[in-house]
Tab-separated table of C-alpha atoms and ligand atoms in Angstrom:
chain	number	residue	atom	x	y	z
Z	1	MET	CA	106.953	-22.608	218.976
Z	2	THR	CA	104.245	-20.515	220.641
Z	3	PRO	CA	101.607	-18.131	219.276
Z	4	ASN	CA	103.466	-15.317	221.087
Z	5	GLN	CA	106.682	-16.048	219.212
Z	6	LEU	CA	104.827	-15.943	215.942
Z	7	GLU	CA	103.317	-12.627	216.966
Z	8	GLU	CA	106.740	-11.213	217.850
Z	9	THR	CA	108.245	-12.344	214.534
Z	10	THR	CA	105.472	-10.840	212.449
Z	11	GLU	CA	105.508	-7.585	214.419
Z	12	TYR	CA	109.227	-7.230	213.678
Z	13	LEU	CA	108.615	-7.764	209.962
Z	14	ILE	CA	105.606	-5.446	209.809
Z	15	ALA	CA	107.706	-2.742	211.500
Z	16	LYS	CA	110.306	-3.262	208.762
Z	17	GLY	CA	107.641	-2.610	206.109
Z	18	PHE	CA	106.348	-6.104	205.269
Z	19	ASP	CA	102.914	-4.706	204.565
Z	20	LYS	CA	100.215	-7.326	203.880
Z	21	PRO	CA	101.925	-9.516	201.272
Z	22	GLU	CA	99.500	-11.502	199.097
Z	23	ILE	CA	101.826	-14.228	197.835
Z	24	GLY	CA	104.631	-16.155	199.532
Z	25	ILE	CA	107.450	-17.689	197.512
Z	26	VAL	CA	110.085	-20.202	198.640
Z	27	LEU	CA	113.163	-20.372	196.423
Z	28	GLY	CA	115.136	-23.604	196.300
Z	29	THR	CA	118.805	-24.456	195.929
Z	30	GLY	CA	120.367	-22.636	192.974
Z	31	LEU	CA	117.096	-20.783	192.356
Z	32	GLY	CA	117.631	-17.352	193.866
Z	33	GLN	CA	117.404	-15.159	190.780
Z	34	LEU	CA	113.691	-14.419	191.040
Z	35	VAL	CA	114.670	-11.863	193.675
Z	36	ALA	CA	116.111	-9.672	190.897
Z	37	GLU	CA	112.485	-9.209	189.750
Z	38	ILE	CA	111.313	-7.751	193.070
Z	39	LYS	CA	110.460	-4.037	192.944
Z	40	ASP	CA	111.152	-1.828	195.978
Z	41	PRO	CA	112.611	-4.700	198.004
Z	42	VAL	CA	112.799	-4.647	201.787
Z	43	GLU	CA	115.112	-7.304	203.199
Z	44	ALA	CA	115.256	-9.066	206.537
Z	45	HIS	CA	118.178	-11.425	207.142
Z	46	TYR	CA	117.081	-14.635	208.791
Z	47	ASN	CA	119.624	-14.178	211.557
Z	48	HIS	CA	118.060	-10.826	212.518
Z	49	ILE	CA	114.445	-11.970	212.640
Z	50	PRO	CA	113.247	-12.828	216.168
Z	51	SER	CA	112.539	-16.560	216.655
Z	52	PHE	CA	113.700	-17.450	213.145
Z	53	PRO	CA	116.030	-20.456	212.838
Z	54	LEU	CA	119.665	-19.384	212.342
Z	55	ALA	CA	120.764	-19.656	208.699
Z	56	THR	CA	123.660	-22.034	208.062
Z	57	VAL	CA	124.142	-23.402	204.546
Z	58	GLU	CA	126.696	-21.183	202.882
Z	59	PHE	CA	125.178	-21.249	199.383
Z	60	HIS	CA	121.886	-19.892	200.677
Z	61	THR	CA	121.809	-16.161	201.144
Z	62	GLY	CA	119.224	-16.572	203.875
Z	63	LYS	CA	116.825	-13.669	203.801
Z	64	LEU	CA	113.194	-12.800	203.598
Z	65	ILE	CA	112.464	-10.179	200.955
Z	66	TYR	CA	109.285	-8.164	200.666
Z	67	GLY	CA	108.330	-6.185	197.561
Z	68	GLU	CA	106.298	-6.302	194.356
Z	69	ILE	CA	106.380	-8.693	191.420
Z	70	GLU	CA	103.975	-8.077	188.536
Z	71	GLY	CA	102.185	-5.517	190.689
Z	72	LYS	CA	101.499	-8.018	193.502
Z	73	LYS	CA	102.851	-7.718	197.016
Z	74	VAL	CA	105.079	-10.715	197.655
Z	75	VAL	CA	107.299	-12.079	200.371
Z	76	VAL	CA	110.143	-14.242	199.129
Z	77	MET	CA	112.281	-16.679	201.085
Z	78	GLN	CA	115.692	-16.605	199.487
Z	79	GLY	CA	117.024	-19.881	200.824
Z	80	ARG	CA	115.140	-22.270	203.052
Z	81	PHE	CA	115.895	-24.398	206.087
Z	82	HIS	CA	116.537	-28.131	205.673
Z	83	LEU	CA	116.356	-31.094	208.026
Z	84	TYR	CA	119.895	-32.040	206.997
Z	85	GLU	CA	121.225	-28.841	208.546
Z	86	GLY	CA	120.113	-30.123	211.913
Z	87	TYR	CA	116.868	-28.153	212.253
Z	88	ASP	CA	113.687	-29.850	213.270
Z	89	LEU	CA	110.520	-29.941	211.212
Z	90	ILE	CA	108.907	-27.195	213.273
Z	91	ASP	CA	111.867	-24.838	212.639
Z	92	ILE	CA	111.866	-25.583	208.935
Z	93	THR	CA	108.221	-24.680	208.567
Z	94	TYR	CA	108.172	-21.703	210.916
Z	95	PRO	CA	108.655	-19.208	208.049
Z	96	ILE	CA	105.546	-20.594	206.309
Z	97	ARG	CA	103.490	-19.817	209.418
Z	98	VAL	CA	105.065	-16.356	209.558
Z	99	MET	CA	104.238	-15.586	205.925
Z	100	GLU	CA	100.672	-16.770	206.447
Z	101	LYS	CA	100.345	-14.574	209.515
Z	102	LEU	CA	101.667	-11.649	207.477
Z	103	GLY	CA	98.696	-12.244	205.190
Z	104	ILE	CA	99.723	-14.367	202.191
Z	105	LYS	CA	96.848	-16.131	200.442
Z	106	LYS	CA	98.931	-18.353	198.120
Z	107	LEU	CA	102.270	-20.118	198.379
Z	108	LEU	CA	104.654	-20.858	195.495
Z	109	VAL	CA	107.513	-23.263	196.182
Z	110	SER	CA	110.526	-24.342	194.146
Z	111	ASN	CA	113.266	-26.879	194.682
Z	112	ALA	CA	116.049	-28.816	193.014
Z	113	ALA	CA	115.382	-32.531	192.724
Z	114	GLY	CA	116.753	-35.677	191.165
Z	115	ALA	CA	114.784	-37.322	188.338
Z	116	ILE	CA	113.636	-40.806	189.269
Z	117	ASN	CA	111.336	-41.036	186.244
Z	118	LEU	CA	113.837	-41.583	183.449
Z	119	ASP	CA	111.516	-40.052	180.850
Z	120	PHE	CA	112.396	-36.795	182.600
Z	121	LYS	CA	115.752	-35.197	181.859
Z	122	LYS	CA	118.287	-33.050	183.645
Z	123	GLY	CA	117.175	-29.422	183.316
Z	124	ASP	CA	113.458	-30.276	182.964
Z	125	LEU	CA	110.878	-28.665	185.229
Z	126	MET	CA	108.299	-30.781	187.050
Z	127	LEU	CA	105.056	-29.598	188.564
Z	128	ILE	CA	104.605	-31.496	191.817
Z	129	ASP	CA	101.245	-33.170	191.643
Z	130	ASP	CA	101.540	-35.162	194.851
Z	131	HIS	CA	104.208	-36.214	197.316
Z	132	ILE	CA	105.576	-39.005	199.506
Z	133	ASN	CA	106.948	-38.007	202.888
Z	134	LEU	CA	110.064	-40.060	203.643
Z	135	GLN	CA	111.503	-37.683	206.203
Z	136	GLY	CA	110.417	-39.798	209.136
Z	137	GLY	CA	108.330	-37.176	210.887
Z	138	SER	CA	105.666	-34.512	210.576
Z	139	PRO	CA	105.826	-30.763	211.182
Z	140	LEU	CA	102.407	-31.184	212.827
Z	141	ALA	CA	103.544	-33.693	215.435
Z	142	PHE	CA	103.945	-31.390	218.420
Z	143	LYS	CA	102.068	-30.971	221.675
Z	144	ASN	CA	100.378	-27.606	221.195
Z	145	VAL	CA	99.520	-28.036	217.508
Z	146	ALA	CA	95.848	-27.414	218.345
Z	147	GLU	CA	96.740	-23.775	219.121
Z	148	PHE	CA	97.657	-23.427	215.455
Z	149	GLY	CA	94.933	-25.459	213.724
Z	150	GLU	CA	93.648	-29.001	213.118
Z	151	ARG	CA	95.818	-31.927	214.122
Z	152	PHE	CA	94.554	-34.390	211.506
Z	153	VAL	CA	95.031	-32.493	208.283
Z	154	ASP	CA	93.482	-33.801	205.091
Z	155	MET	CA	96.061	-34.409	202.359
Z	156	SER	CA	93.840	-35.701	199.564
Z	157	GLN	CA	94.770	-32.715	197.374
Z	158	PRO	CA	97.867	-31.090	198.898
Z	159	TYR	CA	98.729	-29.030	195.814
Z	160	ASP	CA	96.240	-26.486	194.499
Z	161	LYS	CA	94.733	-27.753	191.264
Z	162	GLU	CA	93.757	-24.344	189.923
Z	163	MET	CA	97.261	-22.897	190.252
Z	164	GLY	CA	98.807	-26.125	188.935
Z	165	ASP	CA	96.569	-26.042	185.853
Z	166	ALA	CA	97.412	-22.371	185.363
Z	167	LEU	CA	101.135	-23.212	185.445
Z	168	SER	CA	100.672	-26.016	182.906
Z	169	LYS	CA	98.787	-23.645	180.626
Z	170	ILE	CA	101.432	-20.955	180.960
Z	171	ALA	CA	104.156	-23.526	180.224
Z	172	GLY	CA	102.324	-24.546	177.038
Z	173	GLU	CA	101.961	-20.943	175.897
Z	174	GLN	CA	105.616	-20.185	176.624
Z	175	ASN	CA	106.948	-23.371	174.998
Z	176	ILE	CA	108.382	-24.557	178.293
Z	177	SER	CA	108.275	-28.286	178.937
Z	178	LEU	CA	106.642	-28.807	182.332
Z	179	LYS	CA	106.412	-32.430	183.444
Z	180	LYS	CA	104.066	-33.492	186.206
Z	181	GLY	CA	104.766	-35.989	188.927
Z	182	VAL	CA	105.224	-37.221	192.467
Z	183	TYR	CA	107.991	-35.790	194.649
Z	184	ALA	CA	109.510	-37.866	197.429
Z	185	SER	CA	111.233	-36.036	200.259
Z	186	VAL	CA	114.215	-37.581	202.016
Z	187	VAL	CA	116.310	-36.253	204.888
Z	188	GLY	CA	119.689	-36.211	203.113
Z	189	PRO	CA	122.260	-34.711	203.039
Z	190	GLN	CA	123.810	-37.755	201.418
Z	191	LEU	CA	122.460	-38.510	197.983
Z	192	GLU	CA	120.783	-41.832	197.327
Z	193	THR	CA	122.295	-45.228	196.694
Z	194	ARG	CA	121.354	-47.183	193.581
Z	195	ALA	CA	119.125	-49.404	195.727
Z	196	GLU	CA	117.378	-46.333	197.134
Z	197	TYR	CA	116.734	-44.925	193.663
Z	198	ARG	CA	115.236	-48.293	192.651
Z	199	TYR	CA	113.057	-48.236	195.752
Z	200	LEU	CA	111.887	-44.675	195.066
Z	201	LYS	CA	110.822	-45.674	191.567
Z	202	ILE	CA	108.938	-48.732	192.829
Z	203	ILE	CA	106.984	-46.731	195.394
Z	204	GLY	CA	105.844	-44.241	192.732
Z	205	ALA	CA	108.176	-41.265	192.973
Z	206	ASP	CA	109.094	-39.286	189.852
Z	207	ALA	CA	111.555	-37.020	191.645
Z	208	VAL	CA	113.457	-36.941	194.925
Z	209	GLY	CA	114.683	-34.050	197.031
Z	210	MET	CA	115.376	-32.901	200.562
Z	211	SER	CA	112.761	-30.208	201.091
Z	212	THR	CA	109.266	-28.920	200.239
Z	213	VAL	CA	107.104	-31.617	201.832
Z	214	PRO	CA	107.211	-30.175	205.387
Z	215	GLU	CA	106.382	-26.717	204.027
Z	216	VAL	CA	103.485	-28.081	201.993
Z	217	ILE	CA	102.112	-30.015	204.971
Z	218	VAL	CA	102.093	-26.799	206.992
Z	219	ALA	CA	100.525	-24.857	204.108
Z	220	ASN	CA	97.721	-27.440	204.186
Z	221	HIS	CA	97.495	-27.053	207.949
Z	222	LEU	CA	96.930	-23.342	207.346
Z	223	ASN	CA	94.508	-23.904	204.433
Z	224	LEU	CA	96.973	-22.023	202.281
Z	225	PRO	CA	96.735	-23.036	198.612
Z	226	CYS	CA	100.177	-23.942	197.279
Z	227	VAL	CA	101.969	-25.038	194.138
Z	228	ALA	CA	105.466	-26.442	193.819
Z	229	VAL	CA	107.858	-26.860	190.917
Z	230	SER	CA	111.017	-28.975	190.889
Z	231	VAL	CA	113.990	-28.274	188.697
Z	232	LEU	CA	115.395	-31.684	187.851
Z	233	THR	CA	119.133	-31.462	188.299
Z	234	ASP	CA	120.286	-35.047	187.838
Z	235	GLU	CA	119.077	-38.309	186.348
Z	236	CYS	CA	118.879	-41.033	188.950
Z	237	ASN	CA	119.337	-44.133	186.849
Z	238	PRO	CA	120.363	-46.957	189.195
Z	239	ASP	CA	121.701	-49.008	186.282
Z	240	ASN	CA	124.011	-46.250	185.087
Z	241	LEU	CA	124.535	-43.998	188.064
Z	242	LYS	CA	127.144	-41.291	187.770
Z	243	PRO	CA	128.594	-39.615	190.845
Z	244	ILE	CA	126.646	-36.429	191.661
Z	245	ASN	CA	127.959	-33.390	193.437
Z	246	VAL	CA	126.208	-30.342	194.813
Z	247	PRO	CA	128.060	-27.714	192.723
Z	248	GLU	CA	126.806	-29.566	189.630
Z	249	ILE	CA	123.249	-29.626	191.006
Z	250	ILE	CA	123.457	-25.878	191.601
Z	251	GLU	CA	124.822	-25.279	188.109
Z	252	VAL	CA	122.020	-27.237	186.422
Z	253	ALA	CA	119.412	-25.505	188.602
Z	254	GLY	CA	120.846	-22.121	187.615
Z	255	LYS	CA	120.637	-22.955	183.909
Z	256	ALA	CA	116.995	-24.056	184.168
Z	257	GLU	CA	116.063	-21.194	186.449
Z	258	PRO	CA	115.026	-18.661	183.747
Z	259	LYS	CA	112.197	-21.041	182.733
Z	260	MET	CA	110.981	-21.233	186.309
Z	261	ILE	CA	111.098	-17.456	186.640
Z	262	ILE	CA	108.888	-17.086	183.551
Z	263	LEU	CA	106.363	-19.574	184.986
Z	264	PHE	CA	106.240	-17.993	188.428
Z	265	LYS	CA	106.069	-14.402	187.137
Z	266	GLU	CA	103.243	-15.214	184.762
Z	267	LEU	CA	101.359	-17.108	187.466
Z	268	ILE	CA	101.783	-14.189	189.874
Z	269	LYS	CA	100.401	-11.858	187.201
Z	270	GLN	CA	97.292	-14.037	186.929
Z	271	LEU	CA	96.662	-14.463	190.660
M	1	HPA	N1	118.536	-36.773	195.505
M	1	HPA	C1	118.132	-36.033	196.533
M	1	HPA	N2	118.055	-34.710	196.469
M	1	HPA	C2	118.407	-34.119	195.330
M	1	HPA	C3	118.840	-34.841	194.237
M	1	HPA	C4	118.913	-36.254	194.329
M	1	HPA	O1	119.295	-36.972	193.396
M	1	HPA	N3	119.106	-33.955	193.248
M	1	HPA	C5	118.829	-32.738	193.749
M	1	HPA	N4	118.418	-32.832	195.013
């Protein structure tokens, strides 16, 4: 990644009409329906955007969409890049740098995750309050990182408290149960063993998934305030573990998605 590449990518998008978006949104697995709320959408397929990673996972539509939600200019990633697809951490987080360069001032992230905290149930939403990086690397560990910002990024408050509190308040007003907890990111794509779920609980995770943390690290690198919400798609009880499959995860995410759309839309209205 070079500053010139970033420049070329953003120029392409600006020429397509991505005009000074204020808010960036990353939509997770099974959580693509927020795009139906975008007014006057302009789309750019990942595979057409210069220097973007090539989209692979079939259930992700793989495009960047610009438009308006609640009167705010947004840029939405419909589908994200994952380590388990064979990308590296720099590829995965490249779109975050692009959105920031386009002008976003806030980042909203969603994902599907497994519930490690057994007080949380399948279909619940969880505001990510903090995270544990178990992906074995950092999106900031590259030679020319100094051309993009600080190398040693503070992570004492990686998720914006103001936006998080606003989401909790909105959830209360809308009668949506929004849990709060720690998200652990793993590489995947295999799901966890019973021993791994036990380990995740012991180290303090409330949820586990295969995304989000690299993007949030880069958002912090860019001083970009972010919030993230997990849709809990399965209950990871090591003492009564049922086989999990991805179609089921997507189905549960889809059912919980309307609640997430309400939260994000209302937050966008207030930003
Ligand atoms: N583990 C890892 N990632 C996940 C899970 C899980 O149980 N559920 C949804 N994404």
